[in-house]
Short mmCIF file of C-alpha atoms (C1' of nucleotides) in Angstrom, two decimals:
data_model
loop_
_atom_site.label_atom_id
_atom_site.label_comp_id
_atom_site.label_asym_id
_atom_site.label_seq_id
_atom_site.Cartn_x
_atom_site.Cartn_y
_atom_site.Cartn_z
CA VAL Z 1 45.69 145.03 97.75
CA THR Z 2 48.25 147.80 97.50
CA THR Z 3 48.75 149.56 94.22
CA SER Z 4 51.69 151.61 95.37
CA PRO Z 5 54.09 152.33 92.51
CA GLU Z 6 56.93 150.76 94.51
CA PRO Z 7 55.59 147.54 96.04
CA ALA Z 8 57.81 146.25 98.83
CA GLY Z 9 59.58 142.91 98.56
CA ARG Z 10 60.19 142.62 94.83
CA SER Z 11 61.70 145.24 92.61
CA PRO Z 12 60.29 145.59 89.12
CA ARG Z 13 63.44 147.12 87.70
CA PRO Z 14 63.21 150.92 88.12
CA ARG Z 15 61.67 152.57 85.11
CA ARG Z 16 64.48 154.16 83.20
CA ARG Z 17 64.53 157.87 82.46
CA ARG Z 18 63.57 158.55 78.90
CA ALA Z 19 66.38 159.62 76.54
CA ALA Z 20 66.48 163.06 75.07
CA ARG Z 21 65.41 163.72 71.50
CA GLY Z 22 68.47 162.93 69.42
CA GLN Z 23 69.70 160.39 71.96
CA GLY Z 24 67.57 157.41 71.07
CA GLU Z 25 70.70 155.43 70.39
CA LEU Z 26 71.61 155.41 74.05
CA LEU Z 27 69.03 152.74 74.74
CA ARG Z 28 70.64 150.53 72.13
CA ASP Z 29 73.82 150.22 74.16
CA GLU Z 30 71.90 149.56 77.34
CA ILE Z 31 69.94 146.81 75.61
CA LEU Z 32 73.14 145.22 74.32
CA GLU Z 33 74.72 145.30 77.74
CA ALA Z 34 71.66 143.88 79.48
CA THR Z 35 71.39 141.09 76.91
CA GLU Z 36 75.05 140.24 77.39
CA GLN Z 37 74.57 140.07 81.14
CA LEU Z 38 71.42 137.95 80.89
CA LEU Z 39 73.07 135.60 78.45
CA GLU Z 40 75.82 134.99 80.95
CA ASP Z 41 73.50 134.81 83.98
CA LEU Z 42 70.79 132.57 82.56
CA GLY Z 43 73.27 130.43 80.67
CA ASP Z 44 71.00 129.84 77.72
CA VAL Z 45 70.02 131.89 74.67
CA GLU Z 46 66.56 130.37 74.77
CA ALA Z 47 66.08 131.64 78.31
CA VAL Z 48 66.84 135.19 77.28
CA SER Z 49 63.52 136.61 76.14
CA ILE Z 50 62.75 140.00 74.71
CA ARG Z 51 60.63 140.52 77.80
CA SER Z 52 63.50 139.72 80.17
CA VAL Z 53 65.82 142.08 78.32
CA ALA Z 54 63.24 144.84 78.40
CA ASP Z 55 62.70 144.25 82.08
CA ALA Z 56 66.41 144.32 82.83
CA VAL Z 57 66.78 147.64 81.04
CA GLY Z 58 63.67 149.05 82.70
CA VAL Z 59 61.66 149.46 79.53
CA THR Z 60 58.71 147.75 77.84
CA PRO Z 61 59.20 145.02 75.21
CA PRO Z 62 58.15 147.03 72.15
CA SER Z 63 60.97 149.48 72.83
CA ILE Z 64 63.46 146.79 71.87
CA TYR Z 65 62.07 146.78 68.35
CA ARG Z 66 62.91 150.41 67.87
CA HIS Z 67 66.57 149.35 67.95
CA PHE Z 68 66.69 145.78 66.70
CA ALA Z 69 64.70 144.17 63.90
CA ASP Z 70 64.03 141.03 65.90
CA LYS Z 71 65.50 138.75 68.52
CA THR Z 72 68.04 137.14 66.21
CA ASP Z 73 69.30 140.56 65.23
CA LEU Z 74 69.78 141.43 68.90
CA VAL Z 75 71.55 138.22 69.84
CA PHE Z 76 73.94 138.51 66.97
CA ALA Z 77 74.74 142.11 67.71
CA VAL Z 78 75.82 140.86 71.12
CA CYS Z 79 77.92 138.16 69.50
CA GLN Z 80 79.61 140.56 67.16
CA ARG Z 81 80.65 142.61 70.17
CA GLN Z 82 81.92 139.58 72.00
CA PHE Z 83 83.92 138.52 68.97
CA GLU Z 84 85.65 141.83 68.96
CA ARG Z 85 86.44 141.50 72.64
CA MET Z 86 87.88 138.05 72.12
CA ALA Z 87 90.10 139.29 69.31
CA LEU Z 88 91.30 142.07 71.57
CA ALA Z 89 92.04 139.67 74.42
CA LEU Z 90 93.97 137.34 72.14
CA ARG Z 91 96.03 140.08 70.56
CA GLY Z 92 96.78 141.40 74.01
CA ALA Z 93 97.95 138.00 75.18
CA VAL Z 94 100.72 137.75 72.61
CA ALA Z 95 101.68 141.40 72.48
CA GLY Z 96 105.28 141.88 73.48
CA LEU Z 97 106.28 138.28 72.85
CA ASP Z 98 108.79 137.57 70.10
CA ASP Z 99 109.34 133.82 70.02
CA PRO Z 100 106.66 132.34 67.73
CA VAL Z 101 106.42 129.20 69.84
CA ALA Z 102 105.87 131.20 72.99
CA ARG Z 103 103.32 133.32 71.13
CA LEU Z 104 101.53 130.16 70.07
CA GLU Z 105 101.46 128.93 73.65
CA HIS Z 106 100.08 132.18 75.02
CA LEU Z 107 97.54 132.49 72.26
CA GLY Z 108 96.22 129.05 73.13
CA ARG Z 109 96.05 129.77 76.83
CA ALA Z 110 94.27 133.08 76.27
CA TYR Z 111 91.76 131.42 73.97
CA VAL Z 112 90.79 128.80 76.53
CA ARG Z 113 90.69 131.41 79.28
CA PHE Z 114 88.36 133.63 77.28
CA GLY Z 115 86.03 130.71 76.68
CA LEU Z 116 85.95 129.67 80.32
CA ASP Z 117 85.43 133.26 81.45
CA ASN Z 118 82.54 133.79 79.03
CA PRO Z 119 81.05 130.33 78.66
CA GLU Z 120 77.64 131.34 77.41
CA HIS Z 121 78.95 133.82 74.89
CA TYR Z 122 81.48 131.29 73.76
CA ARG Z 123 78.68 128.80 73.33
CA VAL Z 124 76.67 131.15 71.17
CA LEU Z 125 79.67 132.16 69.11
CA MET Z 126 81.30 128.81 68.61
CA MET Z 127 78.93 126.03 69.50
CA GLY Z 128 75.65 127.30 68.13
CA HIS Z 129 73.50 125.91 65.40
CA PRO Z 130 74.82 126.78 61.97
CA ASP Z 131 71.37 127.82 60.73
CA VAL Z 132 70.80 130.26 63.57
CA ARG Z 133 72.66 133.02 61.82
CA PRO Z 134 71.40 136.22 60.32
CA PRO Z 135 72.19 136.51 56.61
CA GLY Z 136 75.67 137.87 56.13
CA PHE Z 137 76.94 136.75 59.49
CA ASP Z 138 79.78 134.59 58.35
CA VAL Z 139 81.66 133.19 61.31
CA THR Z 140 84.60 132.02 59.31
CA SER Z 141 85.27 135.39 57.82
CA LEU Z 142 84.77 137.12 61.16
CA LEU Z 143 87.26 134.75 62.65
CA ALA Z 144 89.61 135.27 59.77
CA ASP Z 145 89.52 139.01 60.30
CA ALA Z 146 90.09 138.75 64.00
CA ALA Z 147 91.91 135.94 65.73
CA PHE Z 148 92.47 133.22 63.20
CA SER Z 149 94.63 135.38 61.02
CA LEU Z 150 96.79 136.06 64.05
CA LEU Z 151 97.20 132.33 64.57
CA LEU Z 152 98.14 131.84 60.93
CA GLU Z 153 100.64 134.66 61.13
CA ILE Z 154 102.31 133.07 64.16
CA LEU Z 155 102.44 129.69 62.47
CA ARG Z 156 104.00 131.18 59.33
CA ASP Z 157 106.54 133.08 61.38
CA GLY Z 158 107.45 129.93 63.27
CA MET Z 159 107.90 127.97 60.06
CA ALA Z 160 109.97 130.71 58.49
CA ALA Z 161 112.21 130.74 61.56
CA GLY Z 162 112.66 126.98 61.34
CA LEU Z 163 110.97 126.48 64.71
CA LEU Z 164 107.82 124.82 63.38
CA ARG Z 165 107.61 122.07 60.81
CA GLU Z 166 106.67 123.20 57.33
CA ILE Z 167 103.07 122.12 56.76
CA GLU Z 168 100.10 123.83 55.19
CA PRO Z 169 99.45 126.74 57.60
CA LEU Z 170 95.66 126.53 57.17
CA ASP Z 171 95.62 122.86 58.18
CA ALA Z 172 97.92 123.50 61.11
CA GLY Z 173 95.81 126.47 62.08
CA ILE Z 174 92.60 124.47 62.13
CA ALA Z 175 94.30 121.69 64.06
CA VAL Z 176 95.48 124.12 66.72
CA TRP Z 177 92.15 125.94 66.80
CA THR Z 178 90.16 122.72 67.18
CA ALA Z 179 92.50 121.54 69.94
CA VAL Z 180 91.90 124.58 72.12
CA HIS Z 181 88.26 124.73 71.08
CA GLY Z 182 87.78 121.10 72.03
CA LEU Z 183 89.09 121.60 75.52
CA THR Z 184 87.07 124.77 75.98
CA ALA Z 185 83.89 123.21 74.66
CA ILE Z 186 84.23 120.12 76.82
CA ALA Z 187 84.90 122.21 79.89
CA ILE Z 188 81.78 124.26 79.17
CA SER Z 189 79.45 121.39 78.32
CA LYS Z 190 80.74 118.86 80.84
CA PRO Z 191 81.28 120.44 84.23
CA ASP Z 192 81.58 116.88 85.48
CA VAL Z 193 85.15 117.26 84.35
CA ALA Z 194 86.50 119.23 87.28
CA LEU Z 195 88.44 122.42 86.79
CA PRO Z 196 91.79 121.11 88.10
CA VAL Z 197 91.52 118.30 85.57
CA VAL Z 198 90.82 120.86 82.88
CA ASP Z 199 93.85 122.85 83.95
CA ARG Z 200 96.14 119.84 83.81
CA ALA Z 201 94.64 118.80 80.50
CA LEU Z 202 95.34 122.28 79.16
CA GLU Z 203 99.02 121.85 79.97
CA THR Z 204 98.97 118.54 78.14
CA VAL Z 205 97.14 120.04 75.17
CA ILE Z 206 99.66 122.86 74.88
CA ASP Z 207 102.55 120.47 75.31
CA THR Z 208 101.16 118.02 72.77
CA GLN Z 209 100.42 120.70 70.22
CA ILE Z 210 103.87 122.20 70.44
CA ARG Z 211 105.65 118.85 70.36
CA GLY Z 212 103.48 117.88 67.42
CA LEU Z 213 104.16 121.04 65.44
CA ALA Z 214 107.68 122.11 66.40
CA THR Z 215 110.91 121.15 64.71
CA PRO Z 216 113.54 119.61 66.99
CA ALA Z 217 115.22 123.02 67.11
CA GLY Z 218 111.97 124.78 67.96
CA LEU Z 219 111.16 122.29 70.66
CA ALA Z 220 114.62 122.56 72.20
CA ALA Z 221 114.42 126.34 72.25
CA TRP Z 222 110.97 126.26 73.81
CA GLU Z 223 112.10 123.83 76.51
CA ARG Z 224 115.11 126.01 77.27
CA HIS Z 225 112.85 129.01 77.66
CA ARG Z 226 110.53 127.04 79.86
CA ALA Z 227 113.31 125.72 82.11
CA ALA Z 228 114.71 129.22 82.40
CA GLY Z 229 111.28 130.48 83.37
CA VAL Z 230 111.44 133.05 80.59
CA VAL Z 231 108.04 132.19 79.20
CA VAL M 1 34.06 120.56 52.80
CA THR M 2 35.07 116.94 52.59
CA THR M 3 35.44 114.96 55.77
CA SER M 4 36.83 111.87 54.06
CA PRO M 5 39.12 109.91 56.36
CA GLU M 6 41.94 110.11 53.77
CA PRO M 7 42.03 113.69 52.49
CA ALA M 8 43.96 113.97 49.23
CA GLY M 9 47.17 116.00 49.01
CA ARG M 10 48.59 115.65 52.48
CA SER M 11 49.09 112.46 54.44
CA PRO M 12 48.48 112.63 58.17
CA ARG M 13 50.73 109.73 59.03
CA PRO M 14 48.60 106.52 58.84
CA ARG M 15 47.09 105.68 62.16
CA ARG M 16 49.10 102.83 63.60
CA ARG M 17 47.47 99.53 64.47
CA ARG M 18 46.97 99.21 68.20
CA ALA M 19 49.30 96.81 70.02
CA ALA M 20 47.98 93.65 71.59
CA ARG M 21 47.38 93.43 75.33
CA GLY M 22 50.80 92.53 76.75
CA GLN M 23 52.61 94.29 73.91
CA GLY M 24 52.38 97.89 75.03
CA GLU M 25 56.17 98.09 75.05
CA LEU M 26 56.29 97.82 71.28
CA LEU M 27 55.26 101.45 70.96
CA ARG M 28 58.20 102.46 73.14
CA ASP M 29 60.69 101.31 70.54
CA GLU M 30 58.79 102.97 67.73
CA ILE M 31 58.76 106.22 69.68
CA LEU M 32 62.51 106.00 70.27
CA GLU M 33 63.21 105.35 66.63
CA ALA M 34 60.94 108.15 65.44
CA THR M 35 62.54 110.59 67.87
CA GLU M 36 65.99 109.59 66.69
CA GLN M 37 64.99 110.15 63.10
CA LEU M 38 63.36 113.51 63.82
CA LEU M 39 66.37 114.65 65.79
CA GLU M 40 68.55 113.98 62.80
CA ASP M 41 66.09 115.40 60.25
CA LEU M 42 65.12 118.61 62.03
CA GLY M 43 68.62 119.17 63.32
CA ASP M 44 67.51 120.64 66.63
CA VAL M 45 66.23 119.19 69.89
CA GLU M 46 63.99 122.20 70.36
CA ALA M 47 62.33 121.51 67.04
CA VAL M 48 61.43 117.96 68.07
CA SER M 49 58.12 118.28 69.88
CA ILE M 50 56.08 115.61 71.59
CA ARG M 51 53.46 116.33 68.97
CA SER M 52 55.84 115.78 66.08
CA VAL M 53 57.04 112.50 67.57
CA ALA M 54 53.47 111.32 68.11
CA ASP M 55 52.60 112.28 64.55
CA ALA M 56 55.61 110.46 63.14
CA VAL M 57 54.65 107.29 64.98
CA GLY M 58 50.98 107.65 64.02
CA VAL M 59 49.66 108.11 67.51
CA THR M 60 48.29 110.96 69.65
CA PRO M 61 50.52 112.97 72.01
CA PRO M 62 49.20 111.55 75.29
CA SER M 63 50.30 108.09 74.21
CA ILE M 64 53.91 109.17 74.56
CA TYR M 65 53.36 109.68 78.27
CA ARG M 66 52.43 106.06 78.75
CA HIS M 67 56.06 105.22 77.94
CA PHE M 68 58.11 108.24 78.99
CA ALA M 69 57.71 110.46 82.03
CA ASP M 70 58.29 113.65 80.04
CA LYS M 71 60.15 115.06 77.08
CA THR M 72 63.54 115.12 78.81
CA ASP M 73 63.15 111.48 79.68
CA LEU M 74 62.46 110.67 76.05
CA VAL M 75 65.34 112.67 74.64
CA PHE M 76 67.78 111.12 77.05
CA ALA M 77 66.59 107.62 76.33
CA VAL M 78 67.50 108.37 72.73
CA CYS M 79 70.89 109.65 73.82
CA GLN M 80 71.63 106.61 75.91
CA ARG M 81 71.00 104.46 72.86
CA GLN M 82 73.22 106.60 70.71
CA PHE M 83 75.98 106.43 73.29
CA GLU M 84 75.89 102.68 73.14
CA ARG M 85 76.08 102.79 69.37
CA MET M 86 79.07 105.09 69.49
CA ALA M 87 80.87 102.80 71.91
CA LEU M 88 80.17 99.89 69.59
CA ALA M 89 81.46 101.78 66.54
CA LEU M 90 84.64 102.78 68.35
CA ARG M 91 85.36 99.33 69.68
CA GLY M 92 84.77 97.97 66.20
CA ALA M 93 87.20 100.44 64.70
CA VAL M 94 90.17 99.20 66.71
CA ALA M 95 89.25 95.54 66.83
CA GLY M 96 91.96 93.41 65.26
CA LEU M 97 94.64 96.07 65.53
CA ASP M 98 97.62 95.38 67.75
CA ASP M 99 99.92 98.37 67.58
CA PRO M 100 98.73 100.87 70.23
CA VAL M 101 99.67 103.83 68.07
CA ALA M 102 97.67 102.47 65.15
CA ARG M 103 94.80 101.75 67.53
CA LEU M 104 94.97 105.34 68.73
CA GLU M 105 94.86 106.62 65.18
CA HIS M 106 91.88 104.50 64.21
CA LEU M 107 90.03 105.33 67.37
CA GLY M 108 90.39 109.01 66.60
CA ARG M 109 89.26 108.63 63.02
CA ALA M 110 86.23 106.55 64.05
CA TYR M 111 85.27 109.11 66.67
CA VAL M 112 85.25 111.98 64.20
CA ARG M 113 83.42 109.88 61.64
CA PHE M 114 80.71 108.96 64.12
CA GLY M 115 80.21 112.62 64.98
CA LEU M 116 79.99 113.72 61.37
CA ASP M 117 77.61 110.89 60.52
CA ASN M 118 75.31 111.71 63.44
CA PRO M 119 75.77 115.43 63.91
CA GLU M 120 72.56 116.13 65.78
CA HIS M 121 72.93 113.22 68.15
CA TYR M 122 76.53 114.16 68.69
CA ARG M 123 75.42 117.66 69.50
CA VAL M 124 72.95 116.48 72.10
CA LEU M 125 75.40 114.04 73.65
CA MET M 126 78.51 116.17 73.70
CA MET M 127 77.65 119.79 73.09
CA GLY M 128 74.48 120.21 75.08
CA HIS M 129 73.77 122.32 78.09
CA PRO M 130 75.09 120.74 81.27
CA ASP M 131 71.87 121.45 83.15
CA VAL M 132 69.69 119.73 80.57
CA ARG M 133 70.28 116.33 82.08
CA PRO M 134 67.92 114.07 83.95
CA PRO M 135 69.10 113.29 87.48
CA GLY M 136 71.53 110.38 87.40
CA PHE M 137 72.53 110.89 83.79
CA ASP M 138 76.23 111.40 84.28
CA VAL M 139 77.97 111.86 80.99
CA THR M 140 81.41 111.36 82.35
CA SER M 141 80.65 108.01 83.87
CA LEU M 142 78.78 106.90 80.78
CA LEU M 143 81.77 107.85 78.73
CA ALA M 144 84.08 106.13 81.18
CA ASP M 145 82.11 102.93 80.84
CA ALA M 146 82.05 103.06 77.10
CA ALA M 147 84.66 104.71 74.97
CA PHE M 148 86.90 106.72 77.23
CA SER M 149 88.12 103.67 79.09
CA LEU M 150 89.12 102.19 75.76
CA LEU M 151 91.17 105.26 75.01
CA LEU M 152 92.87 105.09 78.40
CA GLU M 153 93.62 101.44 77.89
CA ILE M 154 95.27 102.15 74.55
CA LEU M 155 97.33 104.97 76.04
CA ARG M 156 98.50 102.77 78.92
CA ASP M 157 99.41 99.97 76.53
CA GLY M 158 101.36 102.39 74.38
CA MET M 159 103.26 103.74 77.38
CA ALA M 160 103.99 100.26 78.68
CA ALA M 161 105.37 99.31 75.28
CA GLY M 162 107.60 102.38 75.23
CA LEU M 163 105.78 103.78 72.20
CA LEU M 164 104.13 106.68 73.98
CA ARG M 165 105.72 109.09 76.43
CA GLU M 166 104.97 108.39 80.07
CA ILE M 167 102.51 111.03 81.21
CA GLU M 168 99.40 110.89 83.34
CA PRO M 169 97.02 108.78 81.21
CA LEU M 170 93.94 110.76 82.28
CA ASP M 171 95.51 114.04 81.13
CA ALA M 172 96.68 112.50 77.89
CA GLY M 173 93.23 110.97 77.42
CA ILE M 174 91.44 114.25 77.85
CA ALA M 175 93.91 115.96 75.54
CA VAL M 176 93.27 113.39 72.83
CA TRP M 177 89.54 113.39 73.42
CA THR M 178 89.31 117.18 73.23
CA ALA M 179 91.39 117.21 70.06
CA VAL M 180 89.02 114.94 68.16
CA HIS M 181 86.01 116.51 69.83
CA GLY M 182 87.19 119.97 68.81
CA LEU M 183 87.44 119.06 65.17
CA THR M 184 84.10 117.27 65.22
CA ALA M 185 82.36 120.10 67.01
CA ILE M 186 83.74 122.76 64.69
CA ALA M 187 82.77 120.73 61.64
CA ILE M 188 79.23 120.41 63.00
CA SER M 189 78.75 123.99 64.11
CA LYS M 190 80.63 125.69 61.30
CA PRO M 191 79.74 124.21 57.93
CA ASP M 192 81.50 127.25 56.48
CA VAL M 193 84.59 125.15 57.00
CA ALA M 194 84.28 122.93 53.93
CA LEU M 195 84.51 119.17 54.23
CA PRO M 196 87.79 118.76 52.31
CA VAL M 197 89.35 121.23 54.71
CA VAL M 198 88.00 119.21 57.61
CA ASP M 199 89.46 116.05 56.11
CA ARG M 200 92.89 117.59 55.71
CA ALA M 201 92.69 119.07 59.18
CA LEU M 202 91.85 115.63 60.54
CA GLU M 203 95.09 114.28 59.07
CA THR M 204 96.96 117.11 60.72
CA VAL M 205 95.17 116.55 64.03
CA ILE M 206 96.05 112.85 64.01
CA ASP M 207 99.59 113.58 62.98
CA THR M 208 100.03 116.28 65.60
CA GLN M 209 98.56 114.17 68.36
CA ILE M 210 100.75 111.21 67.63
CA ARG M 211 103.90 113.29 67.23
CA GLY M 212 103.03 115.04 70.46
CA LEU M 213 102.44 111.85 72.43
CA ALA M 214 104.79 109.27 70.93
CA THR M 215 108.33 108.49 71.99
CA PRO M 216 110.94 108.68 69.23
CA ALA M 217 110.71 104.89 68.97
CA GLY M 218 106.92 104.93 68.76
CA LEU M 219 106.95 107.64 66.14
CA ALA M 220 109.52 105.81 64.05
CA ALA M 221 107.53 102.59 64.19
CA TRP M 222 104.33 104.39 63.25
CA GLU M 223 106.01 106.12 60.30
CA ARG M 224 107.42 102.80 59.12
CA HIS M 225 103.94 101.29 59.26
CA ARG M 226 102.51 104.23 57.41
CA ALA M 227 105.13 104.14 54.68
CA ALA M 228 104.61 100.41 54.27
CA GLY M 229 100.88 101.00 53.97
CA VAL M 230 100.26 98.57 56.80
CA VAL M 231 97.99 100.87 58.70
"C1'" DT S 1 60.54 185.57 77.75
"C1'" DG S 2 56.37 182.94 76.48
"C1'" DT S 3 53.53 179.79 73.94
"C1'" DA S 4 52.01 176.59 70.12
"C1'" DC S 5 53.48 172.73 67.99
"C1'" DA S 6 56.16 168.92 65.56
"C1'" DT S 7 59.00 165.18 66.83
"C1'" DC S 8 59.82 160.67 68.23
"C1'" DA S 9 61.29 157.67 72.45
"C1'" DG S 10 58.76 154.80 74.78
"C1'" DT S 11 53.91 152.60 76.36
"C1'" DG S 12 49.80 149.45 77.15
"C1'" DA S 13 47.17 146.08 75.57
"C1'" DA S 14 46.58 142.57 72.82
"C1'" DC S 15 47.36 139.11 68.82
"C1'" DG S 16 48.19 134.28 67.58
"C1'" DC S 17 51.07 130.45 68.18
"C1'" DG S 18 52.90 126.06 69.54
"C1'" DC S 19 54.30 124.03 73.27
"C1'" DG S 20 54.25 120.25 77.30
"C1'" DT S 21 51.07 118.13 79.83
"C1'" DT S 22 46.56 116.39 82.06
"C1'" DC S 23 42.09 114.39 82.27
"C1'" DA S 24 38.23 111.63 81.81
"C1'" DC S 25 37.13 108.56 78.23
"C1'" DT S 26 36.70 104.60 74.64
"C1'" DG S 27 36.76 100.45 72.67
"C1'" DA S 28 39.68 96.46 70.89
"C1'" DT S 29 41.78 92.53 73.08
"C1'" DG S 30 41.88 88.40 75.33
"C1'" DT S 31 40.10 85.55 79.12
"C1'" DA S 32 36.82 83.22 82.43
"C1'" DC S 33 33.01 80.75 82.70
"C1'" DT I 1 31.19 77.02 70.99
"C1'" DG I 2 29.19 81.36 72.91
"C1'" DT I 3 28.87 85.34 75.82
"C1'" DA I 4 29.90 88.62 79.70
"C1'" DC I 5 33.46 91.14 81.33
"C1'" DA I 6 38.08 93.01 83.06
"C1'" DT I 7 42.07 94.96 81.15
"C1'" DC I 8 44.71 98.59 79.45
"C1'" DA I 9 46.67 100.74 74.87
"C1'" DG I 10 45.48 104.59 72.95
"C1'" DT I 11 42.10 108.95 72.24
"C1'" DG I 12 39.97 113.73 72.08
"C1'" DA I 13 39.66 117.86 73.96
"C1'" DA I 14 41.37 121.08 76.62
"C1'" DC I 15 44.48 123.53 80.23
"C1'" DG I 16 47.76 127.27 81.05
"C1'" DC I 17 51.94 129.28 79.73
"C1'" DG I 18 55.39 132.29 77.82
"C1'" DC I 19 56.83 133.59 73.80
"C1'" DG I 20 57.86 137.09 69.66
"C1'" DT I 21 55.69 140.59 67.69
"C1'" DT I 22 52.23 144.43 66.28
"C1'" DC I 23 49.33 148.34 66.82
"C1'" DA I 24 47.48 152.59 67.85
"C1'" DC I 25 48.72 155.65 71.38
"C1'" DT I 26 50.97 159.13 74.77
"C1'" DG I 27 53.44 162.60 76.48
"C1'" DA I 28 58.20 164.61 77.43
"C1'" DT I 29 61.47 167.11 74.66
"C1'" DG I 30 63.13 170.75 72.15
"C1'" DT I 31 62.28 174.25 68.56
"C1'" DA I 32 59.99 178.01 65.78
"C1'" DC I 33 57.90 182.00 66.13
#
DNA sequence: TGTACATCAGTGAACGCGCGTTCACTGATGTAC
DNA sequence: TGTACATCAGTGAACGCGCGTTCACTGATGTAC
């Protein structure tokens, strides 16, 4: 039996160098990043244990508690981060586009793409159990601050420009959101539905949503853009 | 310390009368029903333990294993049942309706209703982890056998009648499915979104879907029906 | 420049828990004679 | 009608596991003198 500090064959993550005195906060970021990675790799929040996070960072489990109150606190800190990233991705996707209908289309595409690129984070953010939330973590308001308000803004702009039918923006917003969410969620939960099918369905979803929401003028303009390859 | 068989205050579910010799299968149904109930009550598959099921039935944990290979087997037996019930509810919702567009509308409404009435079962069936499936339990084919084929049939009928635009039925089917699934899933996972809002959003979802899929003729006919209060 | 010391990031060992599952068994049921 | 016995539905006790979390601690870091 060898008791060498570096046993061959398996690597117990290299013990991390201890942070300097005022730098305790450095570990916090490393923990967040490791948790994010594990969440994506293991594909299940339940499978991500405090022990596995500690091991991934190269630290012992109790160290986690110096930075997070408990596991829920940690998981939701990761979610908060991811939410911000999603908002950024969505804003980026419509930046530089003027036509509200085109903005709507690109927003939808970016949303689905973000979900498919980060399935496990998307699951935790959007498909989790309502009661698994730390107090004060209000998804609706987070969403309102970030991406949903952007959607509403686009819808209002489109209506004002006579390109979208005049209906209650909140209702239209939820309808659009649930449409892209539905496709994303199905793609994540049912990999039986092959990716090419998902891609074609996405085109249909976008097409259906725009036909369903646009005025005749808006639809005509959008189709012209499309045919011209502008969008 | 009292060791009375019926301690006051708390009731350890009354011990069930043992089944007769050939009747061992009776317990199986009771187990299924208890699991279904617990799933709905506790609102989480993880929270439903073999022990809690055994307790609810009035039996000891090992008894469960006489009827189900393991926990996964049990949970999926419950799901199979629920799938059949959903298919029945959906078929019932469109029975007696002729107009394909009206059938589409009612199918969608019934789908969302079923999900909201059985949130936890819906979650397990439609929002679960793809890898938490017993071998051979193929959701897509189950769905194809049950409800999805009905949806495709309606879409094909509508296209044949010139009421719906001619697009690939499978794509249209997935688009419709994901639209109603999205609303259902959001309503289940995000109770922050109040029920009246969900109801209004459902109207918008239905409206958007039909406008997006119908031909001008189909839309006109549907609006006439609606105005006349036929549907 | 050198040393004593306070700080505090991180450790090692253990806790209690509830879980799924297994095992050898018990004893009511129904049948054969 | 009465009794011995095979069947098999259900039991009681325990297993090993991995988990989140706690506790008293250690020892490198940086500062005060």
